[in-house]
Amino acid sequence: MLLPFVWVFFGSFKTQSEFLGNPGAWFPESFQIDNYIQLFADREFGSYMMNSFVVSGVAIVGNVLFSAMAGYALAKLRFRGKNVVFPLVIVSMIVPYVALFVPQFVVVVQMGLVNSLVAIILPVLILPLCVFIMRQFAHGVPFELMEAARLDGAGEGRLFFRIFLPLTGPGLATVAILSFLTSWNNFLWPLVVAQSQDTYTAPVGLSVASQASNTISFGLLLAGAVVVLLPILILFLFLQKYFIQGVATAGLK
């Protein structure tokens, strides 16, 4: 599983002539950082990275907040249609993404949001999988604790922010990582919706920056892949403990 990543890392230090001469070589003849220099010398790639950070940041906040609210409501509140809403969430997890691609694009066009970061953010603002995870975690919060707080005069808002959220930290960390991965790695949707370089995200911008004169610069492409991978690696390293705990706990409930 790790071998492709190792090849990408060492390949980012190769020259174009090395790729053309011996594309299967694992190690470069001499480590060159020209690919990284050229990558960051392009100011547009910096704007692509910033767009990705904006999209992913909003996606994390939206999923953490809205998924937690939905999970809390589905597990702890009583309302009409509750027994219908959760099966719909499960069904939405099963529906292939390509089946929703065209309807989503039509909606975005009718809203006049094409070629904007808002159009890229909306489909990943709340993910069904994140709602499912938070609903599972909400079942783990003791019902007696919630009732005791209600008897003390706490409203639903206070129960949610002061009791529910602190007790579901691993779930929130899992949601944060999953929403970041989904929004950060998304390529096809931003490629279609972002119709100018001002709204390109890093994956889309990388595919553009790696091509010059109809020739793919393999070293530049791999250097960009390493740079794009770094935020994911850093986030997981900081939250891996909560992520593993969150996935394990959600699967047991």
PDB file of C-alpha atoms in Angstrom:
ATOM      1  CA  MET A   1       0.000   0.000   0.000  1.00  0.00           C
ATOM      2  CA  LEU A   2       2.808   2.411   0.827  1.00  0.00           C
ATOM      3  CA  LEU A   3       5.027   1.590  -2.163  1.00  0.00           C
ATOM      4  CA  PRO A   4       3.231   3.971  -4.585  1.00  0.00           C
ATOM      5  CA  PHE A   5       3.654   6.840  -2.110  1.00  0.00           C
ATOM      6  CA  VAL A   6       7.353   6.040  -1.753  1.00  0.00           C
ATOM      7  CA  TRP A   7       7.753   6.071  -5.533  1.00  0.00           C
ATOM      8  CA  VAL A   8       5.897   9.399  -5.775  1.00  0.00           C
ATOM      9  CA  PHE A   9       8.106  10.970  -3.087  1.00  0.00           C
ATOM     10  CA  PHE A  10      11.392   9.957  -4.690  1.00  0.00           C
ATOM     11  CA  GLY A  11      10.017  10.686  -8.150  1.00  0.00           C
ATOM     12  CA  SER A  12       9.393  14.293  -7.163  1.00  0.00           C
ATOM     13  CA  PHE A  13      13.178  14.783  -7.079  1.00  0.00           C
ATOM     14  CA  LYS A  14      13.783  13.401 -10.587  1.00  0.00           C
ATOM     15  CA  THR A  15      14.350  15.360 -13.778  1.00  0.00           C
ATOM     16  CA  GLN A  16      12.192  14.978 -16.867  1.00  0.00           C
ATOM     17  CA  SER A  17      15.012  13.200 -18.707  1.00  0.00           C
ATOM     18  CA  GLU A  18      15.188  10.549 -15.967  1.00  0.00           C
ATOM     19  CA  PHE A  19      11.486   9.784 -16.353  1.00  0.00           C
ATOM     20  CA  LEU A  20      11.823   9.471 -20.111  1.00  0.00           C
ATOM     21  CA  GLY A  21      14.995   7.385 -19.899  1.00  0.00           C
ATOM     22  CA  ASN A  22      14.035   4.996 -17.088  1.00  0.00           C
ATOM     23  CA  PRO A  23      10.485   5.643 -15.814  1.00  0.00           C
ATOM     24  CA  GLY A  24      10.488   2.609 -13.505  1.00  0.00           C
ATOM     25  CA  ALA A  25      13.554   3.640 -11.476  1.00  0.00           C
ATOM     26  CA  TRP A  26      12.870   3.991  -7.771  1.00  0.00           C
ATOM     27  CA  PHE A  27      15.528   6.530  -6.855  1.00  0.00           C
ATOM     28  CA  PRO A  28      16.732   9.650  -8.671  1.00  0.00           C
ATOM     29  CA  GLU A  29      20.284   9.816  -9.966  1.00  0.00           C
ATOM     30  CA  SER A  30      20.752  12.956  -7.873  1.00  0.00           C
ATOM     31  CA  PHE A  31      18.227  14.660  -5.644  1.00  0.00           C
ATOM     32  CA  GLN A  32      17.008  17.853  -7.336  1.00  0.00           C
ATOM     33  CA  ILE A  33      14.549  20.310  -5.771  1.00  0.00           C
ATOM     34  CA  ASP A  34      13.950  22.144  -9.036  1.00  0.00           C
ATOM     35  CA  ASN A  35      10.458  20.674  -9.303  1.00  0.00           C
ATOM     36  CA  TYR A  36       9.451  22.172  -5.945  1.00  0.00           C
ATOM     37  CA  ILE A  37      11.075  25.510  -6.799  1.00  0.00           C
ATOM     38  CA  GLN A  38       9.236  25.631 -10.091  1.00  0.00           C
ATOM     39  CA  LEU A  39       5.981  24.614  -8.416  1.00  0.00           C
ATOM     40  CA  PHE A  40       6.069  27.388  -5.828  1.00  0.00           C
ATOM     41  CA  ALA A  41       7.467  29.909  -8.297  1.00  0.00           C
ATOM     42  CA  ASP A  42       4.079  29.707  -9.960  1.00  0.00           C
ATOM     43  CA  ARG A  43       1.935  32.100  -7.928  1.00  0.00           C
ATOM     44  CA  GLU A  44      -1.225  30.547  -9.331  1.00  0.00           C
ATOM     45  CA  PHE A  45      -0.520  27.238  -7.592  1.00  0.00           C
ATOM     46  CA  GLY A  46      -0.430  29.123  -4.287  1.00  0.00           C
ATOM     47  CA  SER A  47      -3.906  30.473  -5.024  1.00  0.00           C
ATOM     48  CA  TYR A  48      -5.071  26.955  -5.875  1.00  0.00           C
ATOM     49  CA  MET A  49      -3.853  25.744  -2.485  1.00  0.00           C
ATOM     50  CA  MET A  50      -5.578  28.659  -0.754  1.00  0.00           C
ATOM     51  CA  ASN A  51      -8.857  27.839  -2.522  1.00  0.00           C
ATOM     52  CA  SER A  52      -8.561  24.235  -1.346  1.00  0.00           C
ATOM     53  CA  PHE A  53      -7.923  25.373   2.233  1.00  0.00           C
ATOM     54  CA  VAL A  54     -10.996  27.632   2.103  1.00  0.00           C
ATOM     55  CA  VAL A  55     -13.213  24.883   0.672  1.00  0.00           C
ATOM     56  CA  SER A  56     -11.923  22.251   3.103  1.00  0.00           C
ATOM     57  CA  GLY A  57     -12.076  24.599   6.099  1.00  0.00           C
ATOM     58  CA  VAL A  58     -15.707  25.497   5.464  1.00  0.00           C
ATOM     59  CA  ALA A  59     -16.503  21.818   4.801  1.00  0.00           C
ATOM     60  CA  ILE A  60     -14.990  20.825   8.148  1.00  0.00           C
ATOM     61  CA  VAL A  61     -16.908  23.480  10.073  1.00  0.00           C
ATOM     62  CA  GLY A  62     -20.144  22.702   8.248  1.00  0.00           C
ATOM     63  CA  ASN A  63     -19.916  18.938   8.717  1.00  0.00           C
ATOM     64  CA  VAL A  64     -18.832  19.134  12.350  1.00  0.00           C
ATOM     65  CA  LEU A  65     -21.678  21.519  13.226  1.00  0.00           C
ATOM     66  CA  PHE A  66     -24.510  20.274  11.008  1.00  0.00           C
ATOM     67  CA  SER A  67     -23.702  16.566  11.341  1.00  0.00           C
ATOM     68  CA  ALA A  68     -23.540  16.911  15.109  1.00  0.00           C
ATOM     69  CA  MET A  69     -26.898  18.712  15.092  1.00  0.00           C
ATOM     70  CA  ALA A  70     -28.466  16.071  12.842  1.00  0.00           C
ATOM     71  CA  GLY A  71     -27.003  13.201  14.862  1.00  0.00           C
ATOM     72  CA  TYR A  72     -28.211  14.775  18.119  1.00  0.00           C
ATOM     73  CA  ALA A  73     -31.720  15.240  16.739  1.00  0.00           C
ATOM     74  CA  LEU A  74     -31.963  11.740  15.289  1.00  0.00           C
ATOM     75  CA  ALA A  75     -30.762  10.085  18.479  1.00  0.00           C
ATOM     76  CA  LYS A  76     -32.045  12.268  21.314  1.00  0.00           C
ATOM     77  CA  LEU A  77     -35.116  14.168  20.088  1.00  0.00           C
ATOM     78  CA  ARG A  78     -38.629  13.090  19.198  1.00  0.00           C
ATOM     79  CA  PHE A  79     -40.258  14.593  16.118  1.00  0.00           C
ATOM     80  CA  ARG A  80     -42.535  13.598  13.297  1.00  0.00           C
ATOM     81  CA  GLY A  81     -40.869  11.714  10.480  1.00  0.00           C
ATOM     82  CA  LYS A  82     -37.872  10.687  12.580  1.00  0.00           C
ATOM     83  CA  ASN A  83     -38.253   7.063  11.495  1.00  0.00           C
ATOM     84  CA  VAL A  84     -38.163   8.188   7.862  1.00  0.00           C
ATOM     85  CA  VAL A  85     -35.294  10.663   7.996  1.00  0.00           C
ATOM     86  CA  PHE A  86     -32.585   8.250   9.143  1.00  0.00           C
ATOM     87  CA  PRO A  87     -33.366   5.597   6.474  1.00  0.00           C
ATOM     88  CA  LEU A  88     -33.145   8.406   3.902  1.00  0.00           C
ATOM     89  CA  VAL A  89     -29.679   9.238   5.235  1.00  0.00           C
ATOM     90  CA  ILE A  90     -28.651   5.604   4.784  1.00  0.00           C
ATOM     91  CA  VAL A  91     -30.092   5.503   1.266  1.00  0.00           C
ATOM     92  CA  SER A  92     -28.218   8.690   0.339  1.00  0.00           C
ATOM     93  CA  MET A  93     -24.988   6.932   1.325  1.00  0.00           C
ATOM     94  CA  ILE A  94     -25.762   4.150  -1.155  1.00  0.00           C
ATOM     95  CA  VAL A  95     -26.655   6.332  -4.142  1.00  0.00           C
ATOM     96  CA  PRO A  96     -23.618   6.644  -6.474  1.00  0.00           C
ATOM     97  CA  TYR A  97     -22.088  10.097  -6.673  1.00  0.00           C
ATOM     98  CA  VAL A  98     -22.313  10.145 -10.480  1.00  0.00           C
ATOM     99  CA  ALA A  99     -26.102   9.770 -10.229  1.00  0.00           C
ATOM    100  CA  LEU A 100     -26.270  13.107  -8.399  1.00  0.00           C
ATOM    101  CA  PHE A 101     -23.672  14.891 -10.480  1.00  0.00           C
ATOM    102  CA  VAL A 102     -25.951  16.266 -13.209  1.00  0.00           C
ATOM    103  CA  PRO A 103     -28.827  17.319 -10.874  1.00  0.00           C
ATOM    104  CA  GLN A 104     -26.333  19.106  -8.619  1.00  0.00           C
ATOM    105  CA  PHE A 105     -24.856  20.941 -11.570  1.00  0.00           C
ATOM    106  CA  VAL A 106     -28.317  21.998 -12.794  1.00  0.00           C
ATOM    107  CA  VAL A 107     -29.168  23.337  -9.331  1.00  0.00           C
ATOM    108  CA  VAL A 108     -25.891  25.260  -9.130  1.00  0.00           C
ATOM    109  CA  VAL A 109     -26.474  26.774 -12.577  1.00  0.00           C
ATOM    110  CA  GLN A 110     -30.013  27.840 -11.667  1.00  0.00           C
ATOM    111  CA  MET A 111     -28.710  29.447  -8.466  1.00  0.00           C
ATOM    112  CA  GLY A 112     -26.124  31.383 -10.467  1.00  0.00           C
ATOM    113  CA  LEU A 113     -23.208  29.980  -8.472  1.00  0.00           C
ATOM    114  CA  VAL A 114     -21.153  28.482 -11.295  1.00  0.00           C
ATOM    115  CA  ASN A 115     -17.462  29.426 -11.182  1.00  0.00           C
ATOM    116  CA  SER A 116     -17.473  30.210  -7.475  1.00  0.00           C
ATOM    117  CA  LEU A 117     -16.098  28.571  -4.345  1.00  0.00           C
ATOM    118  CA  VAL A 118     -19.631  28.424  -2.939  1.00  0.00           C
ATOM    119  CA  ALA A 119     -20.611  26.001  -5.710  1.00  0.00           C
ATOM    120  CA  ILE A 120     -17.656  23.771  -4.817  1.00  0.00           C
ATOM    121  CA  ILE A 121     -18.465  23.866  -1.106  1.00  0.00           C
ATOM    122  CA  LEU A 122     -22.213  23.186  -1.131  1.00  0.00           C
ATOM    123  CA  PRO A 123     -22.150  19.449  -2.058  1.00  0.00           C
ATOM    124  CA  VAL A 124     -19.638  18.687   0.713  1.00  0.00           C
ATOM    125  CA  LEU A 125     -21.101  20.970   3.378  1.00  0.00           C
ATOM    126  CA  ILE A 126     -22.869  18.077   5.065  1.00  0.00           C
ATOM    127  CA  LEU A 127     -22.079  14.451   4.211  1.00  0.00           C
ATOM    128  CA  PRO A 128     -24.478  11.554   4.938  1.00  0.00           C
ATOM    129  CA  LEU A 129     -21.636   9.431   6.320  1.00  0.00           C
ATOM    130  CA  CYS A 130     -20.815  12.143   8.852  1.00  0.00           C
ATOM    131  CA  VAL A 131     -24.466  12.312   9.931  1.00  0.00           C
ATOM    132  CA  PHE A 132     -24.457   8.539  10.404  1.00  0.00           C
ATOM    133  CA  ILE A 133     -21.291   8.650  12.520  1.00  0.00           C
ATOM    134  CA  MET A 134     -22.591  11.419  14.785  1.00  0.00           C
ATOM    135  CA  ARG A 135     -25.918   9.667  15.180  1.00  0.00           C
ATOM    136  CA  GLN A 136     -24.082   6.555  16.364  1.00  0.00           C
ATOM    137  CA  PHE A 137     -22.059   8.611  18.834  1.00  0.00           C
ATOM    138  CA  ALA A 138     -25.170  10.388  20.081  1.00  0.00           C
ATOM    139  CA  HIS A 139     -26.595   7.033  21.150  1.00  0.00           C
ATOM    140  CA  GLY A 140     -23.553   6.623  23.386  1.00  0.00           C
ATOM    141  CA  VAL A 141     -24.346   9.756  25.430  1.00  0.00           C
ATOM    142  CA  PRO A 142     -26.222   8.610  28.579  1.00  0.00           C
ATOM    143  CA  PHE A 143     -29.918   9.453  28.432  1.00  0.00           C
ATOM    144  CA  GLU A 144     -29.958   9.962  32.214  1.00  0.00           C
ATOM    145  CA  LEU A 145     -27.327  12.697  31.908  1.00  0.00           C
ATOM    146  CA  MET A 146     -29.452  14.577  29.394  1.00  0.00           C
ATOM    147  CA  GLU A 147     -32.574  14.241  31.526  1.00  0.00           C
ATOM    148  CA  ALA A 148     -30.745  15.444  34.641  1.00  0.00           C
ATOM    149  CA  ALA A 149     -29.608  18.543  32.773  1.00  0.00           C
ATOM    150  CA  ARG A 150     -33.156  19.186  31.544  1.00  0.00           C
ATOM    151  CA  LEU A 151     -34.464  18.942  35.119  1.00  0.00           C
ATOM    152  CA  ASP A 152     -31.894  21.565  36.102  1.00  0.00           C
ATOM    153  CA  GLY A 153     -33.389  23.915  33.521  1.00  0.00           C
ATOM    154  CA  ALA A 154     -30.959  23.432  30.645  1.00  0.00           C
ATOM    155  CA  GLY A 155     -32.404  24.062  27.200  1.00  0.00           C
ATOM    156  CA  GLU A 156     -31.627  22.088  24.066  1.00  0.00           C
ATOM    157  CA  GLY A 157     -29.005  24.603  22.995  1.00  0.00           C
ATOM    158  CA  ARG A 158     -27.117  24.288  26.243  1.00  0.00           C
ATOM    159  CA  LEU A 159     -27.447  20.498  26.203  1.00  0.00           C
ATOM    160  CA  PHE A 160     -26.016  20.409  22.719  1.00  0.00           C
ATOM    161  CA  PHE A 161     -23.058  22.745  23.185  1.00  0.00           C
ATOM    162  CA  ARG A 162     -22.163  22.133  26.845  1.00  0.00           C
ATOM    163  CA  ILE A 163     -22.848  18.406  27.225  1.00  0.00           C
ATOM    164  CA  PHE A 164     -23.250  16.636  23.885  1.00  0.00           C
ATOM    165  CA  LEU A 165     -20.333  18.118  21.938  1.00  0.00           C
ATOM    166  CA  PRO A 166     -17.684  17.641  24.686  1.00  0.00           C
ATOM    167  CA  LEU A 167     -18.712  13.979  25.054  1.00  0.00           C
ATOM    168  CA  THR A 168     -18.422  13.228  21.331  1.00  0.00           C
ATOM    169  CA  GLY A 169     -14.856  14.427  20.692  1.00  0.00           C
ATOM    170  CA  PRO A 170     -13.705  11.266  18.837  1.00  0.00           C
ATOM    171  CA  GLY A 171     -16.750  11.432  16.613  1.00  0.00           C
ATOM    172  CA  LEU A 172     -16.119  15.078  15.795  1.00  0.00           C
ATOM    173  CA  ALA A 173     -12.485  14.301  14.974  1.00  0.00           C
ATOM    174  CA  THR A 174     -13.595  11.491  12.665  1.00  0.00           C
ATOM    175  CA  VAL A 175     -16.054  13.794  10.933  1.00  0.00           C
ATOM    176  CA  ALA A 176     -13.378  16.482  10.568  1.00  0.00           C
ATOM    177  CA  ILE A 177     -10.936  14.089   8.896  1.00  0.00           C
ATOM    178  CA  LEU A 178     -13.524  12.522   6.585  1.00  0.00           C
ATOM    179  CA  SER A 179     -14.924  15.886   5.488  1.00  0.00           C
ATOM    180  CA  PHE A 180     -11.410  17.221   4.907  1.00  0.00           C
ATOM    181  CA  LEU A 181     -10.449  14.188   2.818  1.00  0.00           C
ATOM    182  CA  THR A 182     -13.625  14.391   0.751  1.00  0.00           C
ATOM    183  CA  SER A 183     -13.367  18.123   0.028  1.00  0.00           C
ATOM    184  CA  TRP A 184      -9.571  18.272  -0.345  1.00  0.00           C
ATOM    185  CA  ASN A 185      -9.325  15.323  -2.761  1.00  0.00           C
ATOM    186  CA  ASN A 186     -12.413  16.239  -4.785  1.00  0.00           C
ATOM    187  CA  PHE A 187     -11.407  16.628  -8.419  1.00  0.00           C
ATOM    188  CA  LEU A 188     -14.278  16.025 -10.848  1.00  0.00           C
ATOM    189  CA  TRP A 189     -16.804  18.444  -9.303  1.00  0.00           C
ATOM    190  CA  PRO A 190     -14.405  21.426  -9.012  1.00  0.00           C
ATOM    191  CA  LEU A 191     -13.142  20.654 -12.521  1.00  0.00           C
ATOM    192  CA  VAL A 192     -16.649  21.130 -13.934  1.00  0.00           C
ATOM    193  CA  VAL A 193     -17.901  23.951 -11.697  1.00  0.00           C
ATOM    194  CA  ALA A 194     -14.703  26.053 -11.562  1.00  0.00           C
ATOM    195  CA  GLN A 195     -14.481  27.534 -15.036  1.00  0.00           C
ATOM    196  CA  SER A 196     -11.593  29.940 -14.424  1.00  0.00           C
ATOM    197  CA  GLN A 197      -8.213  29.663 -12.703  1.00  0.00           C
ATOM    198  CA  ASP A 198      -9.370  31.981  -9.917  1.00  0.00           C
ATOM    199  CA  THR A 199     -11.583  29.222  -8.530  1.00  0.00           C
ATOM    200  CA  TYR A 200      -9.389  26.187  -9.228  1.00  0.00           C
ATOM    201  CA  THR A 201      -8.622  23.978  -6.234  1.00  0.00           C
ATOM    202  CA  ALA A 202      -5.266  22.263  -5.739  1.00  0.00           C
ATOM    203  CA  PRO A 203      -6.085  18.962  -7.526  1.00  0.00           C
ATOM    204  CA  VAL A 204      -7.509  20.810 -10.537  1.00  0.00           C
ATOM    205  CA  GLY A 205      -4.733  23.383 -10.531  1.00  0.00           C
ATOM    206  CA  LEU A 206      -2.125  20.657 -10.271  1.00  0.00           C
ATOM    207  CA  SER A 207      -3.395  18.990 -13.427  1.00  0.00           C
ATOM    208  CA  VAL A 208      -3.115  22.338 -15.213  1.00  0.00           C
ATOM    209  CA  ALA A 209       0.254  23.365 -13.764  1.00  0.00           C
ATOM    210  CA  SER A 210       1.868  20.036 -14.656  1.00  0.00           C
ATOM    211  CA  GLN A 211       1.255  20.525 -18.377  1.00  0.00           C
ATOM    212  CA  ALA A 212       3.272  22.828 -20.578  1.00  0.00           C
ATOM    213  CA  SER A 213       3.320  22.818 -24.375  1.00  0.00           C
ATOM    214  CA  ASN A 214       1.106  19.702 -24.403  1.00  0.00           C
ATOM    215  CA  THR A 215       3.829  17.785 -22.516  1.00  0.00           C
ATOM    216  CA  ILE A 216       3.317  16.435 -18.999  1.00  0.00           C
ATOM    217  CA  SER A 217       6.072  17.407 -16.589  1.00  0.00           C
ATOM    218  CA  PHE A 218       6.168  14.259 -14.462  1.00  0.00           C
ATOM    219  CA  GLY A 219       8.522  15.627 -11.822  1.00  0.00           C
ATOM    220  CA  LEU A 220       6.399  18.737 -11.348  1.00  0.00           C
ATOM    221  CA  LEU A 221       3.281  16.613 -11.147  1.00  0.00           C
ATOM    222  CA  LEU A 222       4.748  14.363  -8.442  1.00  0.00           C
ATOM    223  CA  ALA A 223       6.108  17.333  -6.482  1.00  0.00           C
ATOM    224  CA  GLY A 224       2.633  18.836  -6.496  1.00  0.00           C
ATOM    225  CA  ALA A 225       1.177  15.506  -5.390  1.00  0.00           C
ATOM    226  CA  VAL A 226       3.546  15.460  -2.392  1.00  0.00           C
ATOM    227  CA  VAL A 227       2.594  19.033  -1.455  1.00  0.00           C
ATOM    228  CA  VAL A 228      -1.126  18.268  -1.778  1.00  0.00           C
ATOM    229  CA  LEU A 229      -0.678  15.143   0.358  1.00  0.00           C
ATOM    230  CA  LEU A 230       1.083  16.928   3.226  1.00  0.00           C
ATOM    231  CA  PRO A 231      -1.991  18.637   4.804  1.00  0.00           C
ATOM    232  CA  ILE A 232      -3.820  15.286   4.869  1.00  0.00           C
ATOM    233  CA  LEU A 233      -0.852  13.599   6.520  1.00  0.00           C
ATOM    234  CA  ILE A 234      -0.431  16.361   9.103  1.00  0.00           C
ATOM    235  CA  LEU A 235      -4.127  16.385   9.997  1.00  0.00           C
ATOM    236  CA  PHE A 236      -4.221  12.617  10.407  1.00  0.00           C
ATOM    237  CA  LEU A 237      -1.068  12.574  12.559  1.00  0.00           C
ATOM    238  CA  PHE A 238      -2.645  15.053  14.968  1.00  0.00           C
ATOM    239  CA  LEU A 239      -6.062  13.368  15.068  1.00  0.00           C
ATOM    240  CA  GLN A 240      -5.232   9.712  14.457  1.00  0.00           C
ATOM    241  CA  LYS A 241      -5.925   8.704  18.063  1.00  0.00           C
ATOM    242  CA  TYR A 242      -9.431  10.183  17.973  1.00  0.00           C
ATOM    243  CA  PHE A 243     -10.038   9.003  14.412  1.00  0.00           C
ATOM    244  CA  ILE A 244      -9.291   5.349  15.209  1.00  0.00           C
ATOM    245  CA  GLN A 245     -11.326   5.541  18.390  1.00  0.00           C
ATOM    246  CA  GLY A 246     -14.159   7.217  16.533  1.00  0.00           C
ATOM    247  CA  VAL A 247     -14.355   4.645  13.735  1.00  0.00           C
ATOM    248  CA  ALA A 248     -14.145   1.745  16.180  1.00  0.00           C
ATOM    249  CA  THR A 249     -16.797   3.191  18.472  1.00  0.00           C
ATOM    250  CA  ALA A 250     -19.202   4.100  15.666  1.00  0.00           C
ATOM    251  CA  GLY A 251     -18.955   0.591  14.253  1.00  0.00           C
ATOM    252  CA  LEU A 252     -19.858  -1.035  17.560  1.00  0.00           C
ATOM    253  CA  LYS A 253     -23.085   0.894  18.138  1.00  0.00           C
TER     254      LYS A 253
END
